[in-house]
Short mmCIF file of C-alpha atoms in Angstrom, two decimals:
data_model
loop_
_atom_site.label_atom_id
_atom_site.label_comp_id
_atom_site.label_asym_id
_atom_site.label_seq_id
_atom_site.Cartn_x
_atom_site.Cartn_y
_atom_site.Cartn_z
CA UNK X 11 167.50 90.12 63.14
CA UNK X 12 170.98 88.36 63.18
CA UNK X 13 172.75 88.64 59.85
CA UNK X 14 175.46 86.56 58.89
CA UNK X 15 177.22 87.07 55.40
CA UNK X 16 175.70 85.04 53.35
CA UNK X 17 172.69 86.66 54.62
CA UNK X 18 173.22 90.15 53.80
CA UNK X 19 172.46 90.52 50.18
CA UNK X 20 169.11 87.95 50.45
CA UNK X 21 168.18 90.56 52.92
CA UNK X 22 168.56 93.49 50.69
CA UNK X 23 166.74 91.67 47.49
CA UNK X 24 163.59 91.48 49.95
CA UNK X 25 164.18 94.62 51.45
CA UNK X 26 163.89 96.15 47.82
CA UNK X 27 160.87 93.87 47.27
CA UNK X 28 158.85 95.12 50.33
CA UNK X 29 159.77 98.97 49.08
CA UNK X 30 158.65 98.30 46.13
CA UNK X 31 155.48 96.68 47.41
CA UNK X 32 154.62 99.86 49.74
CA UNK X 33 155.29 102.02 46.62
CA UNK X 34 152.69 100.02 44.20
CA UNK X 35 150.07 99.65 47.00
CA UNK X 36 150.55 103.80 47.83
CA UNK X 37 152.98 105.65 45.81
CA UNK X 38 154.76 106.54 48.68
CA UNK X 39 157.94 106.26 47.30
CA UNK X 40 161.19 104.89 50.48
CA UNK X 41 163.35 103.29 47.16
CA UNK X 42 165.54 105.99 47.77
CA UNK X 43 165.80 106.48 51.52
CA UNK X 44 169.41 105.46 52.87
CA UNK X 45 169.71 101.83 53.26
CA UNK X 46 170.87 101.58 56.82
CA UNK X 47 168.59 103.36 58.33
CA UNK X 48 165.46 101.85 56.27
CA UNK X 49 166.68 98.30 57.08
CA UNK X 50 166.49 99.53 61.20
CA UNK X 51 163.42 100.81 61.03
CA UNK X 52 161.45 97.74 58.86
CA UNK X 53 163.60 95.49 61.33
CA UNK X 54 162.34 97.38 64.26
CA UNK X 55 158.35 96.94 62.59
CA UNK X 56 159.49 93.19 61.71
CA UNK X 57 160.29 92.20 65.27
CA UNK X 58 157.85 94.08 67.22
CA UNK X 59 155.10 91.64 65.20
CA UNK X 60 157.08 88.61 65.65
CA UNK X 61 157.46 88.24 61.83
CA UNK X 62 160.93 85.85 60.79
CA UNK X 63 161.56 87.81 57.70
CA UNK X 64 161.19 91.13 55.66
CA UNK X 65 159.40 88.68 53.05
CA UNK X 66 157.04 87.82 55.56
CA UNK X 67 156.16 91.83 56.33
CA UNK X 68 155.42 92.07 52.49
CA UNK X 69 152.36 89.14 52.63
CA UNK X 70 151.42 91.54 55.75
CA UNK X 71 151.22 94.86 54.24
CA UNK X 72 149.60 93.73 51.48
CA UNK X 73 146.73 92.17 53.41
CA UNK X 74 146.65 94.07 56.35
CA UNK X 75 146.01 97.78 56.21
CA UNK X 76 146.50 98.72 59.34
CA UNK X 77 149.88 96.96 59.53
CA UNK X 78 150.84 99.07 56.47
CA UNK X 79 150.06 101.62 58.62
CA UNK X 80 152.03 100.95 61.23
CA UNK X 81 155.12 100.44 58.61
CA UNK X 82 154.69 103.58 57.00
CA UNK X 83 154.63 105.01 60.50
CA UNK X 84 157.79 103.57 61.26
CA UNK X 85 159.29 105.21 58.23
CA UNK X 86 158.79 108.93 59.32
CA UNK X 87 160.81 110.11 61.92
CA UNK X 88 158.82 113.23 63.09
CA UNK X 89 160.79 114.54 66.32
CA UNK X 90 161.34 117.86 65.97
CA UNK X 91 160.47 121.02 68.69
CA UNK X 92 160.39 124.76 68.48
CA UNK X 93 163.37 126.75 68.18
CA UNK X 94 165.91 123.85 67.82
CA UNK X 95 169.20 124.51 67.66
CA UNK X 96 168.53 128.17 68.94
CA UNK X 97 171.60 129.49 67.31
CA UNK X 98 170.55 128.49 64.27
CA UNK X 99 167.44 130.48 64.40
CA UNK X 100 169.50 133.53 65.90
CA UNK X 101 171.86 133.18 62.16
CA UNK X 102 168.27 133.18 60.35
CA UNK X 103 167.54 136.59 62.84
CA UNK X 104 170.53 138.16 62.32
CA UNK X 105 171.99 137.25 58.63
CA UNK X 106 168.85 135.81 56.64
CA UNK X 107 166.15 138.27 58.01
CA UNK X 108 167.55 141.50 56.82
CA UNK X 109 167.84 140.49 53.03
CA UNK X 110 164.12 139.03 53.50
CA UNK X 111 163.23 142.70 54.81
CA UNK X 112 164.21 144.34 51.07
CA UNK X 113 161.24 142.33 49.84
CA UNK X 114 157.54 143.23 49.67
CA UNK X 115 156.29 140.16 50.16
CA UNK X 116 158.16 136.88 50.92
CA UNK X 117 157.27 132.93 50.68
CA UNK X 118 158.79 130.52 52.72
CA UNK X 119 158.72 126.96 52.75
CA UNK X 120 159.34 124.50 55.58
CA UNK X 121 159.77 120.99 53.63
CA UNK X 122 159.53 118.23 55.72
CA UNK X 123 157.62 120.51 58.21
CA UNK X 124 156.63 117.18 60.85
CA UNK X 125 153.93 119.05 63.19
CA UNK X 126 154.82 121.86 62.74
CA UNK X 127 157.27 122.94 65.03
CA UNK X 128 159.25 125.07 63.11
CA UNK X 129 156.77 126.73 61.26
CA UNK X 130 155.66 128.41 64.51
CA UNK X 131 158.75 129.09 65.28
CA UNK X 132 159.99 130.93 61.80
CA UNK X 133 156.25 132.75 62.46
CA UNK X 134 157.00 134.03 65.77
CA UNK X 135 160.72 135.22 64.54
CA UNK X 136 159.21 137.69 61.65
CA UNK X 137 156.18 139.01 63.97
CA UNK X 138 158.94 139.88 65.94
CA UNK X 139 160.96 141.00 63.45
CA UNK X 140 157.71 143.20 61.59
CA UNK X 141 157.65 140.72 58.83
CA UNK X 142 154.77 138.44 59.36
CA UNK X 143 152.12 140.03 57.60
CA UNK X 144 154.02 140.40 54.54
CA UNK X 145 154.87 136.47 54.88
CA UNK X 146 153.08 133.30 53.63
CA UNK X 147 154.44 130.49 55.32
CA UNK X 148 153.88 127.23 53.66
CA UNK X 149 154.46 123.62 55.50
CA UNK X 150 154.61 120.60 53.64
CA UNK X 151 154.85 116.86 55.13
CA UNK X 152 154.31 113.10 53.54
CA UNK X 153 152.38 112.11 56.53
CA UNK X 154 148.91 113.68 56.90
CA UNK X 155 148.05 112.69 61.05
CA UNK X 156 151.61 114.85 61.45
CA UNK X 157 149.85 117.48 59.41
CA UNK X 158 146.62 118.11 61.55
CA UNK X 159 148.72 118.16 64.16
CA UNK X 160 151.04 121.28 62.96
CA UNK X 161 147.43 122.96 61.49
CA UNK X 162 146.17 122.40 65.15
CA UNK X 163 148.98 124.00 67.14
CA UNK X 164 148.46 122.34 69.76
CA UNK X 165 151.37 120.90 71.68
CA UNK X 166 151.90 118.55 75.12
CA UNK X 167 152.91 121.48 78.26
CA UNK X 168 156.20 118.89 79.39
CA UNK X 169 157.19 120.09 76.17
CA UNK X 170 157.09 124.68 76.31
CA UNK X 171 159.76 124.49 78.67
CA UNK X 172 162.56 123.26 76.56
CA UNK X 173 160.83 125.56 73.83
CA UNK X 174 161.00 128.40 75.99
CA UNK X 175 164.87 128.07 76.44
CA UNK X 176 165.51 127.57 72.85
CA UNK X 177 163.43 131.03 72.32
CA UNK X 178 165.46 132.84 74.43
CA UNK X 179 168.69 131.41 73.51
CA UNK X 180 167.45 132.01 69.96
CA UNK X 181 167.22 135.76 70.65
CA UNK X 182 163.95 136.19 71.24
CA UNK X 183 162.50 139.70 71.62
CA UNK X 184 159.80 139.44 73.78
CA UNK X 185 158.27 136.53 75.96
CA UNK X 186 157.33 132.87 74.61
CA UNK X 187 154.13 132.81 76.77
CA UNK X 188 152.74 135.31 74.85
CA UNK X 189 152.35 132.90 71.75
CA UNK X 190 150.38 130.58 73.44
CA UNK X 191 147.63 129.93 75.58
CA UNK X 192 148.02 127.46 78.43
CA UNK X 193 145.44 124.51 78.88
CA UNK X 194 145.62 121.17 81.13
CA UNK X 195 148.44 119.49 79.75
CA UNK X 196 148.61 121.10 76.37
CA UNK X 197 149.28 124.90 74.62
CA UNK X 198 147.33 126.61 71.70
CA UNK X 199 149.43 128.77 69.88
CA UNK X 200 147.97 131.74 68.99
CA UNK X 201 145.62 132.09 65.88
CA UNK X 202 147.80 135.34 64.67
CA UNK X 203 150.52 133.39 63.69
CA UNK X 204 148.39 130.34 62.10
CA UNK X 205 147.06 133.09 59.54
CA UNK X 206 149.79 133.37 57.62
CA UNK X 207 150.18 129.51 57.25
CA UNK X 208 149.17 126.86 54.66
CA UNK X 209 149.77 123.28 55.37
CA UNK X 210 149.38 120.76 52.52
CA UNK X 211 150.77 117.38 51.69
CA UNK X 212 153.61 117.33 49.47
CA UNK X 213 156.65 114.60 48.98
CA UNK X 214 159.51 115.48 48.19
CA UNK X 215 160.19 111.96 46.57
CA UNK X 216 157.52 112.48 43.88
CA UNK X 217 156.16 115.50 43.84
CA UNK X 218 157.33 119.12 41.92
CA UNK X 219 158.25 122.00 42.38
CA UNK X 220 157.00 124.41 45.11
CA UNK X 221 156.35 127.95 44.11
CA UNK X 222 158.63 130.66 43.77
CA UNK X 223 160.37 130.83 47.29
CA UNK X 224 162.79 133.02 49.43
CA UNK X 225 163.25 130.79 52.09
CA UNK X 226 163.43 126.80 52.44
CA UNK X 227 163.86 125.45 55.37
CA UNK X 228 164.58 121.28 55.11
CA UNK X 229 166.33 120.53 58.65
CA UNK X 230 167.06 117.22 59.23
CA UNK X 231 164.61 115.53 56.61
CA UNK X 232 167.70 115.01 53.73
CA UNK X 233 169.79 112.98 56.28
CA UNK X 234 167.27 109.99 55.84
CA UNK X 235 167.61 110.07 51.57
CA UNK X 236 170.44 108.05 50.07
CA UNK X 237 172.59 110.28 47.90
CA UNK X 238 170.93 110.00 44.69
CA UNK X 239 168.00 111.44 46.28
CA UNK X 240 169.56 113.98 47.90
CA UNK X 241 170.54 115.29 44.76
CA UNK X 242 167.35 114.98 42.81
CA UNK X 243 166.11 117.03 46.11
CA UNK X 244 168.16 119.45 46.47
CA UNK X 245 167.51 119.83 42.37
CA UNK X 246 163.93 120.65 43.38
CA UNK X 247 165.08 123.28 45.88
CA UNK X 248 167.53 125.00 43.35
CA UNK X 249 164.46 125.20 40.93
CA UNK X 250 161.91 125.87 43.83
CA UNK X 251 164.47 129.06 45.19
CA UNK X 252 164.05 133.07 43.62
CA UNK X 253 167.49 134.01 42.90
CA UNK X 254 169.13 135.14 46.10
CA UNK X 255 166.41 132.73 47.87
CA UNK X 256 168.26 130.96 50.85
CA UNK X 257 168.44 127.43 51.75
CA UNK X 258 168.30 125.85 55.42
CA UNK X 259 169.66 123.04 56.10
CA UNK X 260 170.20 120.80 59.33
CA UNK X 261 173.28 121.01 61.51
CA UNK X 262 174.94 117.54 60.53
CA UNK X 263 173.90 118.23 56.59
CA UNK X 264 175.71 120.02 54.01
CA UNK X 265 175.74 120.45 50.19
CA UNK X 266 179.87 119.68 50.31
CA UNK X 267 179.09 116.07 48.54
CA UNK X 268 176.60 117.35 46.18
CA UNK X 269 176.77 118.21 42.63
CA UNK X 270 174.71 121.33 42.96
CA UNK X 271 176.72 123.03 45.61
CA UNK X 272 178.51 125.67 43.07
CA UNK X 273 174.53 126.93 42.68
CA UNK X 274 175.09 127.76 45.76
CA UNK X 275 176.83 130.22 48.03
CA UNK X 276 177.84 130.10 51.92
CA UNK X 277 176.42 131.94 54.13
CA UNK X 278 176.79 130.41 57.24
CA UNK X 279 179.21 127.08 57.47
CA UNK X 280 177.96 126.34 60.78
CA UNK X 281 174.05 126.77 60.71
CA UNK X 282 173.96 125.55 56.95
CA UNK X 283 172.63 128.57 55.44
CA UNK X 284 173.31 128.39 51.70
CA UNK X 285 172.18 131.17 48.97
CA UNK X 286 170.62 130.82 45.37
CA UNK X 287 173.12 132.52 43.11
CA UNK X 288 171.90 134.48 40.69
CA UNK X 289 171.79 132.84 37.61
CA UNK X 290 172.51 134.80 34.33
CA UNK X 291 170.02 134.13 31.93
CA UNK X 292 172.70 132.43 29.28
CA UNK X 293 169.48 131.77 26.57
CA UNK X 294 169.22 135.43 26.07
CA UNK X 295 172.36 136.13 24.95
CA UNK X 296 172.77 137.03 21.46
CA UNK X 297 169.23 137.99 21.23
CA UNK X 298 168.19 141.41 20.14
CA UNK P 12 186.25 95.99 49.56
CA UNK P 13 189.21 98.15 48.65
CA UNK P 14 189.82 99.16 52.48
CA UNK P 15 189.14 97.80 55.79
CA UNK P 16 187.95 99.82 58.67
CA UNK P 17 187.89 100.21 62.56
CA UNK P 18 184.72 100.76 64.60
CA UNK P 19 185.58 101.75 68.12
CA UNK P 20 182.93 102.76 71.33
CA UNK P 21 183.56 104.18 74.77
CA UNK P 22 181.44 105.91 77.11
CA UNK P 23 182.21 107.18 80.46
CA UNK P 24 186.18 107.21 80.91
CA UNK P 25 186.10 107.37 76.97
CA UNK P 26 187.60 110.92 76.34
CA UNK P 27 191.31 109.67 77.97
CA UNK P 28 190.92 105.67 76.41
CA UNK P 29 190.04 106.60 73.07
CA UNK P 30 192.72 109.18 73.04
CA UNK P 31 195.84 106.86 73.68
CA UNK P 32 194.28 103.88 71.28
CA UNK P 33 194.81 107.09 68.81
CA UNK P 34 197.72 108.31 69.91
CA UNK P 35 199.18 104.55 68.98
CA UNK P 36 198.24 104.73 65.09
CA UNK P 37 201.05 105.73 62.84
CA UNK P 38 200.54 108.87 60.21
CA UNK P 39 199.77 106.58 57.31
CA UNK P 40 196.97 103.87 58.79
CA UNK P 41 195.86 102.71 56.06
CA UNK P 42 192.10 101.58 57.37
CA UNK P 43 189.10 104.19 58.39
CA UNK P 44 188.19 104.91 61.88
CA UNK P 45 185.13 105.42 63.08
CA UNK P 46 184.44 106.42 66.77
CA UNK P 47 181.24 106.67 69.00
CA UNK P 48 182.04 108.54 71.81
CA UNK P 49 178.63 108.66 74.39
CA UNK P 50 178.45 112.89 74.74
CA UNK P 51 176.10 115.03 75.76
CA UNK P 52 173.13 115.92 72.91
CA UNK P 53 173.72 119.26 74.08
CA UNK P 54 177.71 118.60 73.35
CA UNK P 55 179.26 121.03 70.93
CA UNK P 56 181.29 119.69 68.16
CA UNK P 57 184.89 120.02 69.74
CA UNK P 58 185.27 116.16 70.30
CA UNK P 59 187.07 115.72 66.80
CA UNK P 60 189.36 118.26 67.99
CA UNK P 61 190.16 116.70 71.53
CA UNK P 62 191.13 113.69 69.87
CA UNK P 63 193.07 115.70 66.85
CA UNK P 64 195.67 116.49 69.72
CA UNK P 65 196.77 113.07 70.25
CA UNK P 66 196.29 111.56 66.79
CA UNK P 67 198.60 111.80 63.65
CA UNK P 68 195.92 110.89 61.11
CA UNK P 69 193.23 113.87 60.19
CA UNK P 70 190.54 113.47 62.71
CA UNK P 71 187.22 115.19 62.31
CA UNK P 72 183.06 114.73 62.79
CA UNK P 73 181.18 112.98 59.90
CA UNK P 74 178.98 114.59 58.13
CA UNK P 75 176.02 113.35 56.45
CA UNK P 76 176.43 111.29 53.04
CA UNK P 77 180.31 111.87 53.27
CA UNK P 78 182.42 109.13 51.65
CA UNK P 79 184.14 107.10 54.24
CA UNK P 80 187.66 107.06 53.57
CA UNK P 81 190.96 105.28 54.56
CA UNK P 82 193.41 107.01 56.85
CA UNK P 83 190.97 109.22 58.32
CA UNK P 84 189.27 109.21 61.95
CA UNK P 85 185.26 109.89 61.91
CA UNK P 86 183.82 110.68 64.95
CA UNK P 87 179.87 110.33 65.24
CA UNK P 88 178.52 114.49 66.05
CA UNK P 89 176.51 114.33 69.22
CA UNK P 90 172.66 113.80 69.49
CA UNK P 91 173.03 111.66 65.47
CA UNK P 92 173.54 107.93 65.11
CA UNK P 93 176.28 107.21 63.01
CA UNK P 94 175.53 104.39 60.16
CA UNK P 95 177.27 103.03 57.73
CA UNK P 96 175.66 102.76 53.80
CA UNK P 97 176.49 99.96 51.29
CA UNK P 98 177.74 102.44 48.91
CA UNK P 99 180.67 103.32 51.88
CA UNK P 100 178.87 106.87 52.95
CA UNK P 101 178.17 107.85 56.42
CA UNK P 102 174.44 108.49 57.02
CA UNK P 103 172.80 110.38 60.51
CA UNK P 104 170.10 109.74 61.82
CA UNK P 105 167.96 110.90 65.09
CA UNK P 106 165.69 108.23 65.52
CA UNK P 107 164.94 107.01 68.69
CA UNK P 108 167.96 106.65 71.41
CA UNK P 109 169.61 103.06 71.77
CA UNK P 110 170.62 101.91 74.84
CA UNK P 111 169.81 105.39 76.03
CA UNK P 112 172.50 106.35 73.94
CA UNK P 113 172.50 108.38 70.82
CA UNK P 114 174.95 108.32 69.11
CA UNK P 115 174.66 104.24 69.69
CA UNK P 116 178.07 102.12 69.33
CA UNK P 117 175.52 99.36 68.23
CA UNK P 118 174.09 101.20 65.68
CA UNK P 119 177.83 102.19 64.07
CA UNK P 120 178.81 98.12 64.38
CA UNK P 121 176.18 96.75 63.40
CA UNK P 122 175.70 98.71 59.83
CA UNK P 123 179.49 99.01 59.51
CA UNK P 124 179.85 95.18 59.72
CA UNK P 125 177.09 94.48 57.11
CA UNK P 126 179.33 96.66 54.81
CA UNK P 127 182.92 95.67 55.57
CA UNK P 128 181.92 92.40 56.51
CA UNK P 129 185.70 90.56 57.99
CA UNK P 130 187.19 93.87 56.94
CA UNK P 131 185.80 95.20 60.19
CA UNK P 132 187.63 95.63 63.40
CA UNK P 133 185.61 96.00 66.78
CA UNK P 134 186.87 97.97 69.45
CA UNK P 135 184.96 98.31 73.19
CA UNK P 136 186.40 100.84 75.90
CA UNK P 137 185.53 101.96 79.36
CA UNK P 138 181.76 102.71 79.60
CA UNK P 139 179.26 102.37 82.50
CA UNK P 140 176.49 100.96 79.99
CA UNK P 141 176.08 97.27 77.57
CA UNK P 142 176.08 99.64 74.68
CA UNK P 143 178.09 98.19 71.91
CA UNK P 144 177.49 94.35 73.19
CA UNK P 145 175.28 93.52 70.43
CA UNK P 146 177.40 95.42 67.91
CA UNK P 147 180.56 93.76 68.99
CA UNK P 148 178.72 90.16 68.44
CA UNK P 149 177.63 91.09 65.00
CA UNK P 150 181.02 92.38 63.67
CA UNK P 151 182.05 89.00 64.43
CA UNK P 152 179.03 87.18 63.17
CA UNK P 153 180.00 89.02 59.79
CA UNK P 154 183.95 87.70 60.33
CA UNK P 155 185.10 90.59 61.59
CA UNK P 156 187.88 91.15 64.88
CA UNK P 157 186.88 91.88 67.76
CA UNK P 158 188.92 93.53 70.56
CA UNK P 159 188.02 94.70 74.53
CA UNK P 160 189.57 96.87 76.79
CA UNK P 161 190.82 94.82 80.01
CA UNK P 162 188.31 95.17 82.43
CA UNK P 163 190.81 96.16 85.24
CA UNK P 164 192.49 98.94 83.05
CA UNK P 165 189.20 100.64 82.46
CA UNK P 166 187.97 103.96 83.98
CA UNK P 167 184.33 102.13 84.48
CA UNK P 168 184.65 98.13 83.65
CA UNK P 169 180.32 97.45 82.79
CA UNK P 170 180.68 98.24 79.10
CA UNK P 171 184.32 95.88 78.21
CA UNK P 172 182.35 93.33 80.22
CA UNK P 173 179.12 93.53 78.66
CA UNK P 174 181.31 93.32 75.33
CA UNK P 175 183.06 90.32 76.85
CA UNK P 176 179.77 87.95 77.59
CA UNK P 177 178.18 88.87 74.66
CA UNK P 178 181.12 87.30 71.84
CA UNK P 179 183.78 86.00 71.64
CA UNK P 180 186.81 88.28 71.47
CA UNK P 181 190.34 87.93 69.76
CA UNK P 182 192.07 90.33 72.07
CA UNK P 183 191.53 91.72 75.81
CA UNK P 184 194.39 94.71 75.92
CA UNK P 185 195.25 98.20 77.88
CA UNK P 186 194.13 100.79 75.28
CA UNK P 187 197.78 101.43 74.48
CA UNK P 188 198.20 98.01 73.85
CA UNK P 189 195.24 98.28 71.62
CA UNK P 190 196.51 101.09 69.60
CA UNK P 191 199.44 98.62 68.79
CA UNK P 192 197.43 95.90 67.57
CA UNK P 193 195.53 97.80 65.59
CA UNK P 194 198.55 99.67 64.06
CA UNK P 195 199.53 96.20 63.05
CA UNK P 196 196.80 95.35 60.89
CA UNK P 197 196.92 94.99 57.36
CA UNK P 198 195.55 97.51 54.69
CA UNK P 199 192.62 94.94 53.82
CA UNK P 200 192.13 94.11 57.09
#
């Protein structure tokens, strides 16, 4: 849509109308999402169906489900594959995985999990590393289709080549084709790894607190919040993380601008591994 | 707006152009720069400090949510698109390439010039691509300035040209010559 100035702040007044209408009609809850990006995806929605404004997408989604659809679609970005940024994953191997290794049992959350992607991958890394079956590994999206896809496991073939590079890149200890099974056009990963795996809807927007974890991985998901809701989610991991429980982040995103950061310490700059610090509990003092 | 700002693109030939429009600003520019360089999505994140060698001001890759601020350089990390929030913050994203670019120079422009509206200078280098067209035409639809590098000085002319059909410019310069200009706007500007 061409904007001139006077334009600009009419277009965020029904931009803010048509988030609020999606969050009365669903509860899913964009308010907070970053601005820029929400008004190029709705724009994207708006021109594709030939509608002249954002108002007009509001009469739309209120009377046509599957165009609601089709906007809420628009408002997940779900690209993700296995093993991205390998070097990342060869940090988690080498830094993350030997404090996980003093525990009995560990929890770890992908948030923001898309299909799934990553949760395979984090899998395969602690079979490998003798960890798996003292794992649960929980992965948690808005967007239920993306869900059954990551329970499924089931991914195009074009794709396992770029996942087998990252693997190796990534360190991996044995070969990638042994996680999967090879169909037509499409692998299986293996039902070993899936056992240890719960996937469940869960926004980050609205919803709580997620257990008691070690690890949460959120790569690439806080980049489309606006800053207050960064906060309020990063809040949620703090409270979400055991003490000592580690924090991934993606490569481009960093708790330098938030609030919570001194909760925090650095373990790796570059990958954006960040640790829980132990936190002293200050009510008991003075107690008997 | 307390500050204005400077959006510039380049693609192929970019590395050498964007370097001497740099290389022209003096140590206290008071407006933020913000530069989409087409790179690799493989590309490590040593662009910042290829342009750091040739620039006076602090140059260095935006991160998410960071506060855009005057006097600095941000360059958008490769494989992200670079926006611009109404609260002055960089945001990433990795949606969907744009012009089979990502980062997109129409992406940067077009949310940067929704923020600092005729604050907003345009810059277009060398690039074999019409990336940056559309982004150039809406800093000026907002009020903003729009400059080109001349066709015949650039490494590959498609992208200046592309720039040049698509608005109307104020200024057609050598990158040097651009770096001057630029280095002679005002703080507000």
């Amino acid at each position: 849509m061409s904007t001139d100035p006077a334009d600009v702040e009419n277009q965020r007044l029904e931009i803010r109308l048509l988030l609020e209408a999606i969050y009365q009609r669903s509860g899913y809850d964009f308010r907070g999402y970053a601005s820029a990006h929400i008004k190029r995806r709705l724009d994207h929605v708006r021109a594709r169906n030939r509608l002249a404004s954002f108002c007009d997408m509001i009469h739309r989604l209120i009377y046509d489900p599957p165009f609601f659809d089709e906007v809420l679609a628009a408002l997940s970005i779900n690209v993700t594959e296995m093993f991205r940024d390998p070097h990342f994953y060869r940090a988690v191997r080498e830094t993350v995985v030997p404090h996980l290794k003093t525990y009995p049992f560990i929890k770890v959350w992908h948030a923001g999990c898309a299909a799934g992607q990553e949760v395979y991958s984090m899998a395969i890394l602690l079979k490998e590393e003798g960890m798996l079956s003292r794992a649960q590994i929980y992965g948690t999206d808005i967007n239920p289709p993306v869900l059954e896809t990551a329970r499924r496991g089931i991914y195009p073939l074009e794709a396992v080549r770029q996942y087998t590079t990252n693997y190796q890149k990534a360190g991996g200890t044995a070969s990638f084709a042994d996680y999967y099974t090879a169909g037509y056009d499409s692998v299986a990963l293996s039902a070993d790894l899936k056992k240890t795996m719960l996937f469940s809807p869960h926004n980050l927007v609205t919803d709580g607190i997620f257990g008691e974890m070690h690890m949460i991985f959120c790569r690439n998901v806080l980049i489309y919040f606006g800053d207050d809701l960064q906060e309020k989610v990063i809040k949620l991991f703090l409270d979400s993380l055991c003490n000592g429980g580690f924090l991934c982040l993606g490569s481009k995103e960093s708790l330098r601008f938030s609030a919570h950061a001194d909760a925090f310490e650095v373990v790796d700059a570059r990958e954006k591994i960040y640790r829980k610090r132990h936190v002293r509990a200050l009510g008991m003092q003075g107690e008997p | 707006m307390r500050f204005g700002a400077v959006a510039i693109g380049a693609s192929a030939g970019g590395l050498e152009a964007v370097g001497t429009v740099l290389a022209a600003l003096p140590a206290d520019f008071p407006l933020a720069i913000m530069v989409v360089q087409h790179i690799a999505p493989t590309a490590d994140d040593t662009l910042a400090q290829r342009f750091q060698r040739r620039c006076r001001l602090p140059v260095r890759e935006a991160e998410d949510k960071e506060p855009i601020l005057p006097g600095v350089v941000f360059v958008a990390p490769a494989d992200f698109h670079l926006m611009v929030e109404p609260e002055l913050r960089f945001s990433l994203s990795r949606e969907e390439r744009v012009n089979y670019s990502r980062p997109s120079i129409d992406v940067l422009m077009e949310t940067a010039a929704e923020v600092f509206c005729s604050a907003l200078t345009g810059v277009i280098l060398t690039g074999a691509s019409a990336d940056g067209a559309a982004g150039l035409a809406a800093i000026k639809r907002m009020g903003g300035r729009a400059m080109v590098q001349a066709p015949e000085t650039a490494e590959i002319d498609i992208m200046p040209k592309a720039a040049l059909a698509a608005c109307a410019v104020d200024a057609v310069l050598p990158p040097a010559d651009i770096g001057a200009a630029l280095a002679a706007l005002a703080p507000g500007a």
